[in-house]
Amino acid sequence: MPEKHQSFEIKKSDYVEITFNDIISFFKKYYIVLAFVTFVSTSLGYAGSFLMTKMYHSETILLPEQGPTSGGGFLASLAGLGGVSAIEKIGAVRTDLYPNVMKSMPFALFMLKQPVKDINNKDYKSLEEYFSEKPKTSFFGLFPASPAVIAPPIPKLPNNEILTLSILEEQKAKSILGLISTNIDQKTGIITIESETNDPIVAAMAVSAASKYLLNYVEDYRTGKTAREVVFLGKRMSEAKQREMRAEYALQSYRDRNRNAFLNVARIEEQRLQSDYTLAQSLYADLARKYEQAAVKVKEDQPIFKVLEPAKVSLQTSKPRRLLVALSSGFIGFIISLAYILIKKPKTEIAN
């Protein structure tokens, strides 16, 4: 029993009780070292921020239309009963899906083909060419500087709806998707499209191209079906017009040849030609009416976006944030120096 009690006393002595006064004493003892390391880390971080690539930010703010669609109050009331907000109208793209549209692969391929101009007034045929000539566009590089892995060629598929991309093309597309960000305010419906690159003009042109893509996408979604109907009715109307003209010519030609005809057979033929002409007239008039209605509906269904803040060229850098980099470096240096003291110094010395 005495041996067990002695063993317990030895284990208990291994623990050092630390009070608040001990912590104060510790920092008083090592504050010079901690302050020096923190100052050096802060200075190095601030100096290192000048080695980072300058980044420029550009954004555009859009306000979509609000209120009922051309379908009238009935559709609007149905939307309200179904829990659909005014900006998420029937037949329209839900606004909360806009960021998904701007993260799609077709959008990335569209952006890669957009022509741009840098701050030195040099024109580039596409964003892909710009980033290929300047691979290190940020601190980490937008595109990989190393050559792409050689992969076997991808066979061309007969279905145009299937995308076939090489490894390098897919890498560039994913990098472009990280270049553009889209945010939606669910309460107001305000859309903010942002871009950040190492060139202020490229950033502004990228934002402008991205906003145009979104507007065209929403417009095509809203009016695509009706627009195709307009094209179809236009072709049918042209055919109906030709048919009407042929029927009229046939009727008038027959009347010219048979002015003094008194035979019933001749009258029957004239009545048949007259019926064909009347039918052709009626068909053309009906198609023309539907064509005009569809054309008006296309105009009514076109989405309206008000540009609250256009994309602009900002010569003020958005990154690096030198003060934040310096403070972060100083904090990291402080933590590392504190950990070093706690690990390397004997416990008894720290306690004393």
Coordinates of C-alpha atoms in Angstrom, one line a residue:
M1 CA 0.0 0.0 0.0
P2 CA 2.7 2.6 0.8
E3 CA 4.4 1.8 -2.5
K4 CA 1.2 2.5 -4.5
H5 CA 0.7 5.8 -2.6
Q6 CA 4.2 6.8 -3.4
S7 CA 3.7 6.0 -7.1
F8 CA 0.6 8.1 -7.2
E9 CA 2.5 11.0 -5.7
I10 CA 5.2 10.8 -8.3
K11 CA 2.6 10.9 -11.2
K12 CA 0.8 13.8 -9.6
S13 CA 4.1 15.8 -9.5
D14 CA 4.4 15.5 -13.3
Y15 CA 1.6 18.0 -13.8
V16 CA 2.4 21.7 -13.5
E17 CA -0.4 24.0 -12.5
I18 CA -0.5 27.2 -14.6
T19 CA -2.3 30.2 -13.4
F20 CA -3.2 33.5 -15.1
N21 CA -0.2 35.2 -13.3
D22 CA 2.1 32.5 -14.8
I23 CA 0.8 33.4 -18.3
I24 CA 1.5 37.0 -17.7
S25 CA 5.0 36.2 -16.4
F26 CA 5.7 34.1 -19.4
F27 CA 4.8 36.8 -21.9
K28 CA 6.9 39.3 -19.8
K29 CA 9.8 37.0 -20.1
Y30 CA 9.6 36.3 -23.8
Y31 CA 7.9 39.4 -25.1
I32 CA 11.1 40.7 -26.7
V33 CA 11.5 37.4 -28.7
L34 CA 7.8 37.3 -29.7
A35 CA 7.7 40.9 -30.6
F36 CA 10.9 40.6 -32.7
V37 CA 9.7 37.6 -34.6
T38 CA 6.2 39.1 -35.2
F39 CA 7.8 42.4 -36.5
V40 CA 10.1 40.5 -38.8
S41 CA 7.3 38.3 -40.1
T42 CA 5.1 41.3 -40.6
S43 CA 7.8 43.1 -42.5
L44 CA 8.6 40.1 -44.7
G45 CA 4.9 39.6 -45.4
Y46 CA 4.5 43.3 -46.4
A47 CA 7.6 43.1 -48.6
G48 CA 6.6 39.8 -50.1
S49 CA 3.2 41.3 -51.1
F50 CA 5.0 43.4 -53.7
L51 CA 6.2 40.3 -55.4
M52 CA 2.6 39.1 -55.9
T53 CA 0.9 39.8 -59.2
K54 CA -1.5 42.8 -59.1
M55 CA -5.1 41.8 -59.7
Y56 CA -7.9 44.1 -60.9
H57 CA -11.6 43.7 -60.2
S58 CA -14.5 44.6 -62.4
E59 CA -18.2 44.0 -62.0
T60 CA -21.6 44.7 -63.5
I61 CA -24.9 44.8 -61.7
L62 CA -28.1 43.9 -63.5
L63 CA -31.7 44.2 -62.4
P64 CA -34.2 41.8 -64.1
E65 CA -37.8 42.7 -64.8
Q66 CA -40.3 42.2 -62.0
G67 CA -44.0 41.8 -62.2
P68 CA -46.4 39.5 -64.2
T69 CA -45.6 38.3 -67.7
S70 CA -47.5 39.0 -70.8
G71 CA -49.8 36.1 -69.8
G72 CA -51.8 38.5 -67.6
G73 CA -52.9 38.5 -64.1
F74 CA -54.2 34.9 -64.2
L75 CA -50.7 33.4 -64.7
A76 CA -49.3 35.8 -62.1
S77 CA -51.9 34.6 -59.6
L78 CA -51.1 31.0 -60.4
A79 CA -47.4 31.8 -59.8
G80 CA -48.3 33.4 -56.4
L81 CA -50.4 30.4 -55.4
G82 CA -47.5 28.1 -56.3
G83 CA -45.0 30.0 -54.2
V84 CA -43.2 31.4 -57.2
S85 CA -41.9 34.9 -56.7
A86 CA -42.4 37.7 -59.2
I87 CA -38.9 37.4 -60.6
E88 CA -39.3 33.6 -61.0
K89 CA -42.1 33.8 -63.6
I90 CA -43.8 30.9 -65.4
G91 CA -41.8 30.1 -68.5
A92 CA -38.7 32.0 -67.3
V93 CA -35.4 30.8 -66.0
R94 CA -35.4 30.8 -62.2
T95 CA -33.0 33.6 -61.1
D96 CA -31.3 31.3 -58.5
L97 CA -30.2 29.1 -61.4
Y98 CA -28.3 31.9 -63.1
P99 CA -25.0 31.0 -61.3
N100 CA -25.4 27.5 -62.7
V101 CA -25.7 28.9 -66.2
M102 CA -22.5 30.8 -65.7
K103 CA -20.7 27.7 -64.5
S104 CA -21.6 25.5 -67.5
M105 CA -19.1 24.2 -70.0
P106 CA -20.8 26.0 -73.0
F107 CA -20.3 29.3 -71.1
A108 CA -16.7 28.5 -70.6
L109 CA -16.2 27.7 -74.3
F110 CA -18.0 30.9 -75.2
M111 CA -15.7 32.9 -73.0
L112 CA -12.6 31.3 -74.4
K113 CA -13.5 32.6 -77.9
Q114 CA -14.2 36.2 -76.8
P115 CA -11.7 38.8 -78.2
V116 CA -10.0 41.0 -75.7
K117 CA -7.6 43.9 -75.5
D118 CA -5.0 44.4 -72.7
I119 CA -3.9 47.7 -71.0
N120 CA -1.1 48.0 -73.6
N121 CA -3.7 48.3 -76.3
K122 CA -2.7 44.9 -77.8
D123 CA -5.5 43.0 -79.4
Y124 CA -6.1 39.3 -78.9
K125 CA -8.4 37.1 -80.9
S126 CA -9.6 35.3 -77.9
L127 CA -9.2 35.0 -74.1
E128 CA -7.6 31.6 -74.8
E129 CA -4.9 33.4 -76.8
Y130 CA -4.4 36.0 -74.1
F131 CA -3.8 33.5 -71.4
S132 CA -1.7 31.3 -73.6
E133 CA 0.7 34.2 -74.2
K134 CA 0.6 35.1 -70.5
P135 CA 0.3 31.8 -68.7
K136 CA 1.2 33.3 -65.3
T137 CA -1.7 35.6 -64.8
S138 CA -1.9 35.4 -61.1
F139 CA 0.2 34.4 -58.1
F140 CA -0.5 30.8 -58.7
G141 CA -1.0 31.0 -62.5
L142 CA -4.5 30.8 -64.2
F143 CA -3.4 28.1 -66.6
P144 CA -0.7 25.5 -65.9
A145 CA 2.7 26.5 -67.0
S146 CA 3.8 23.0 -67.6
P147 CA 2.9 21.4 -71.0
A148 CA -0.3 19.4 -71.0
V149 CA -0.2 15.6 -70.8
I150 CA -0.2 14.1 -74.2
A151 CA -3.4 12.1 -74.6
P152 CA -4.8 10.1 -77.5
P153 CA -6.9 12.1 -79.9
I154 CA -10.6 12.1 -79.2
P155 CA -12.7 10.9 -82.2
K156 CA -15.3 13.3 -83.5
L157 CA -18.8 12.1 -82.7
P158 CA -21.7 12.5 -85.1
N159 CA -23.8 14.0 -82.3
N160 CA -23.1 17.7 -82.1
E161 CA -24.7 17.9 -78.6
I162 CA -21.8 15.9 -77.1
L163 CA -18.7 17.9 -76.3
T164 CA -15.4 16.4 -77.0
L165 CA -12.5 18.3 -75.2
S166 CA -8.9 17.5 -74.9
I167 CA -7.2 17.6 -71.5
L168 CA -5.7 21.1 -72.1
E169 CA -9.1 22.4 -73.4
E170 CA -10.8 21.1 -70.3
Q171 CA -8.2 22.7 -68.0
K172 CA -8.6 26.0 -69.8
A173 CA -12.4 25.8 -69.6
K174 CA -12.3 25.1 -65.8
S175 CA -9.9 28.0 -65.3
I176 CA -12.2 30.4 -67.1
L177 CA -15.1 29.2 -64.9
G178 CA -13.0 30.3 -61.9
L179 CA -12.4 33.7 -63.6
I180 CA -16.1 34.7 -63.5
S181 CA -18.4 34.7 -60.5
T182 CA -22.2 35.4 -60.4
N183 CA -24.2 36.3 -57.3
I184 CA -27.9 36.7 -56.9
D185 CA -29.7 38.7 -54.2
Q186 CA -32.7 36.5 -53.6
K187 CA -34.7 39.3 -52.0
T188 CA -34.2 42.0 -54.7
G189 CA -33.2 39.8 -57.7
I190 CA -30.2 41.9 -58.4
I191 CA -27.5 40.0 -60.4
T192 CA -23.8 40.8 -59.8
I193 CA -21.3 39.5 -62.3
E194 CA -17.6 39.8 -61.3
S195 CA -14.2 39.1 -62.7
E196 CA -10.7 39.5 -61.5
T197 CA -7.6 39.3 -63.7
N198 CA -4.1 40.8 -63.9
D199 CA -5.3 43.3 -66.5
P200 CA -8.1 45.9 -65.8
I201 CA -9.3 46.0 -69.4
V202 CA -9.4 42.3 -69.8
A203 CA -11.4 42.0 -66.5
A204 CA -13.9 44.6 -67.8
M205 CA -14.3 43.0 -71.2
A206 CA -14.7 39.5 -69.6
V207 CA -17.5 40.9 -67.4
S208 CA -19.2 42.5 -70.4
A209 CA -19.0 39.3 -72.4
A210 CA -20.4 37.2 -69.5
S211 CA -23.3 39.5 -69.0
K212 CA -24.2 39.4 -72.7
Y213 CA -24.1 35.6 -72.6
L214 CA -26.5 35.5 -69.7
L215 CA -28.9 38.0 -71.3
N216 CA -28.8 36.1 -74.6
Y217 CA -29.3 32.8 -72.8
V218 CA -32.3 34.0 -70.8
E219 CA -33.8 35.6 -73.9
D220 CA -33.4 32.5 -76.0
Y221 CA -35.0 30.4 -73.2
R222 CA -37.9 32.8 -72.9
T223 CA -38.5 33.4 -76.6
G224 CA -36.8 30.4 -78.3
K225 CA -40.0 28.4 -78.8
T226 CA -42.0 31.4 -80.1
A227 CA -39.1 32.6 -82.3
R228 CA -39.0 29.1 -84.0
E229 CA -42.7 29.3 -84.4
V230 CA -42.3 32.7 -86.1
V231 CA -39.8 31.2 -88.6
F232 CA -42.0 28.2 -89.3
L233 CA -45.1 30.4 -89.9
G234 CA -43.0 32.7 -92.1
K235 CA -42.1 29.8 -94.4
R236 CA -45.6 28.4 -94.4
M237 CA -47.0 31.9 -95.1
S238 CA -44.6 32.3 -98.1
E239 CA -45.8 29.0 -99.5
A240 CA -49.4 29.9 -98.9
K241 CA -48.8 33.2 -100.8
Q242 CA -47.4 31.4 -103.8
R243 CA -50.3 29.0 -103.7
E244 CA -52.8 31.9 -103.6
M245 CA -51.0 33.5 -106.6
R246 CA -51.1 30.3 -108.6
A247 CA -54.8 29.8 -107.8
E248 CA -55.6 33.4 -108.8
Y249 CA -53.7 33.1 -112.0
A250 CA -55.4 29.8 -112.9
L251 CA -58.8 31.3 -112.2
Q252 CA -58.3 34.4 -114.2
S253 CA -56.7 32.5 -117.1
Y254 CA -59.7 30.2 -117.3
R255 CA -62.1 33.2 -117.3
D256 CA -60.1 34.8 -120.1
R257 CA -60.3 31.7 -122.2
N258 CA -64.0 31.1 -121.5
R259 CA -65.7 34.5 -121.5
N260 CA -68.8 33.4 -123.5
A261 CA -69.1 29.9 -122.2
F262 CA -72.6 28.7 -121.5
L263 CA -71.9 25.1 -120.8
N264 CA -72.5 23.7 -117.3
V265 CA -69.2 21.9 -117.5
A266 CA -67.4 25.1 -118.0
R267 CA -69.2 26.7 -115.0
I268 CA -68.3 23.7 -112.8
E269 CA -64.6 24.1 -113.7
E270 CA -64.8 27.8 -112.9
Q271 CA -66.4 27.1 -109.5
R272 CA -63.7 24.7 -108.7
L273 CA -61.0 27.2 -109.5
Q274 CA -62.8 29.8 -107.5
S275 CA -63.0 27.5 -104.5
D276 CA -59.3 26.8 -104.8
Y277 CA -58.6 30.5 -104.9
T278 CA -60.9 31.3 -101.9
L279 CA -59.3 28.5 -99.9
A280 CA -55.8 29.7 -100.7
Q281 CA -56.8 33.3 -99.7
S282 CA -58.3 32.0 -96.4
L283 CA -55.2 29.9 -95.7
Y284 CA -52.8 32.8 -96.3
A285 CA -54.9 35.2 -94.2
D286 CA -55.0 32.7 -91.3
L287 CA -51.2 32.1 -91.4
A288 CA -50.6 35.9 -91.7
R289 CA -52.7 36.4 -88.6
K290 CA -50.9 33.7 -86.6
Y291 CA -47.5 35.0 -87.8
E292 CA -48.3 38.5 -86.5
Q293 CA -49.5 37.1 -83.2
A294 CA -46.3 35.1 -82.8
A295 CA -44.1 38.1 -83.7
V296 CA -45.9 40.2 -81.1
K297 CA -45.5 37.4 -78.5
V298 CA -41.8 37.3 -79.1
K299 CA -41.5 41.0 -78.3
E300 CA -43.7 40.6 -75.2
D301 CA -41.7 37.6 -73.9
Q302 CA -38.3 39.3 -74.3
P303 CA -36.8 39.7 -70.8
I304 CA -35.9 43.1 -69.6
F305 CA -32.7 43.7 -67.7
K306 CA -31.8 47.2 -66.4
V307 CA -28.0 47.8 -66.1
L308 CA -27.6 49.4 -62.7
E309 CA -23.8 49.4 -62.8
P310 CA -22.0 48.8 -66.1
A311 CA -18.6 47.1 -66.3
K312 CA -15.8 49.6 -65.9
V313 CA -12.1 49.6 -66.1
S314 CA -10.6 50.1 -62.6
L315 CA -6.9 51.0 -62.3
Q316 CA -7.1 50.4 -58.5
T317 CA -5.7 47.0 -57.6
S318 CA -8.0 44.6 -55.7
K319 CA -5.2 42.2 -54.8
P320 CA -2.8 41.8 -53.1
R321 CA -4.2 43.4 -50.0
R322 CA -0.8 44.3 -48.5
L323 CA -2.1 45.2 -45.0
L324 CA -3.9 41.9 -44.8
V325 CA -0.9 39.9 -46.0
A326 CA 1.4 41.7 -43.5
L327 CA -1.0 41.1 -40.6
S328 CA -1.5 37.5 -41.6
S329 CA 2.3 36.9 -41.8
G330 CA 2.8 38.6 -38.5
F331 CA 0.2 36.4 -36.8
I332 CA 1.7 33.3 -38.3
G333 CA 5.2 34.3 -37.1
F334 CA 3.8 34.9 -33.6
I335 CA 2.2 31.5 -33.5
I336 CA 5.3 29.7 -34.8
S337 CA 7.6 31.5 -32.3
L338 CA 5.2 30.8 -29.4
A339 CA 5.0 27.1 -30.4
Y340 CA 8.8 26.9 -30.7
I341 CA 9.3 28.3 -27.2
L342 CA 6.7 26.0 -25.7
I343 CA 8.2 22.9 -27.4
K344 CA 11.9 23.6 -27.0
K345 CA 12.1 25.2 -23.6
P346 CA 12.0 22.9 -20.6
K347 CA 8.7 22.8 -18.7
T348 CA 10.3 23.9 -15.5
E349 CA 11.9 26.9 -17.1
I350 CA 8.6 28.0 -18.6
A351 CA 6.8 27.5 -15.3
N352 CA 9.5 29.5 -13.4

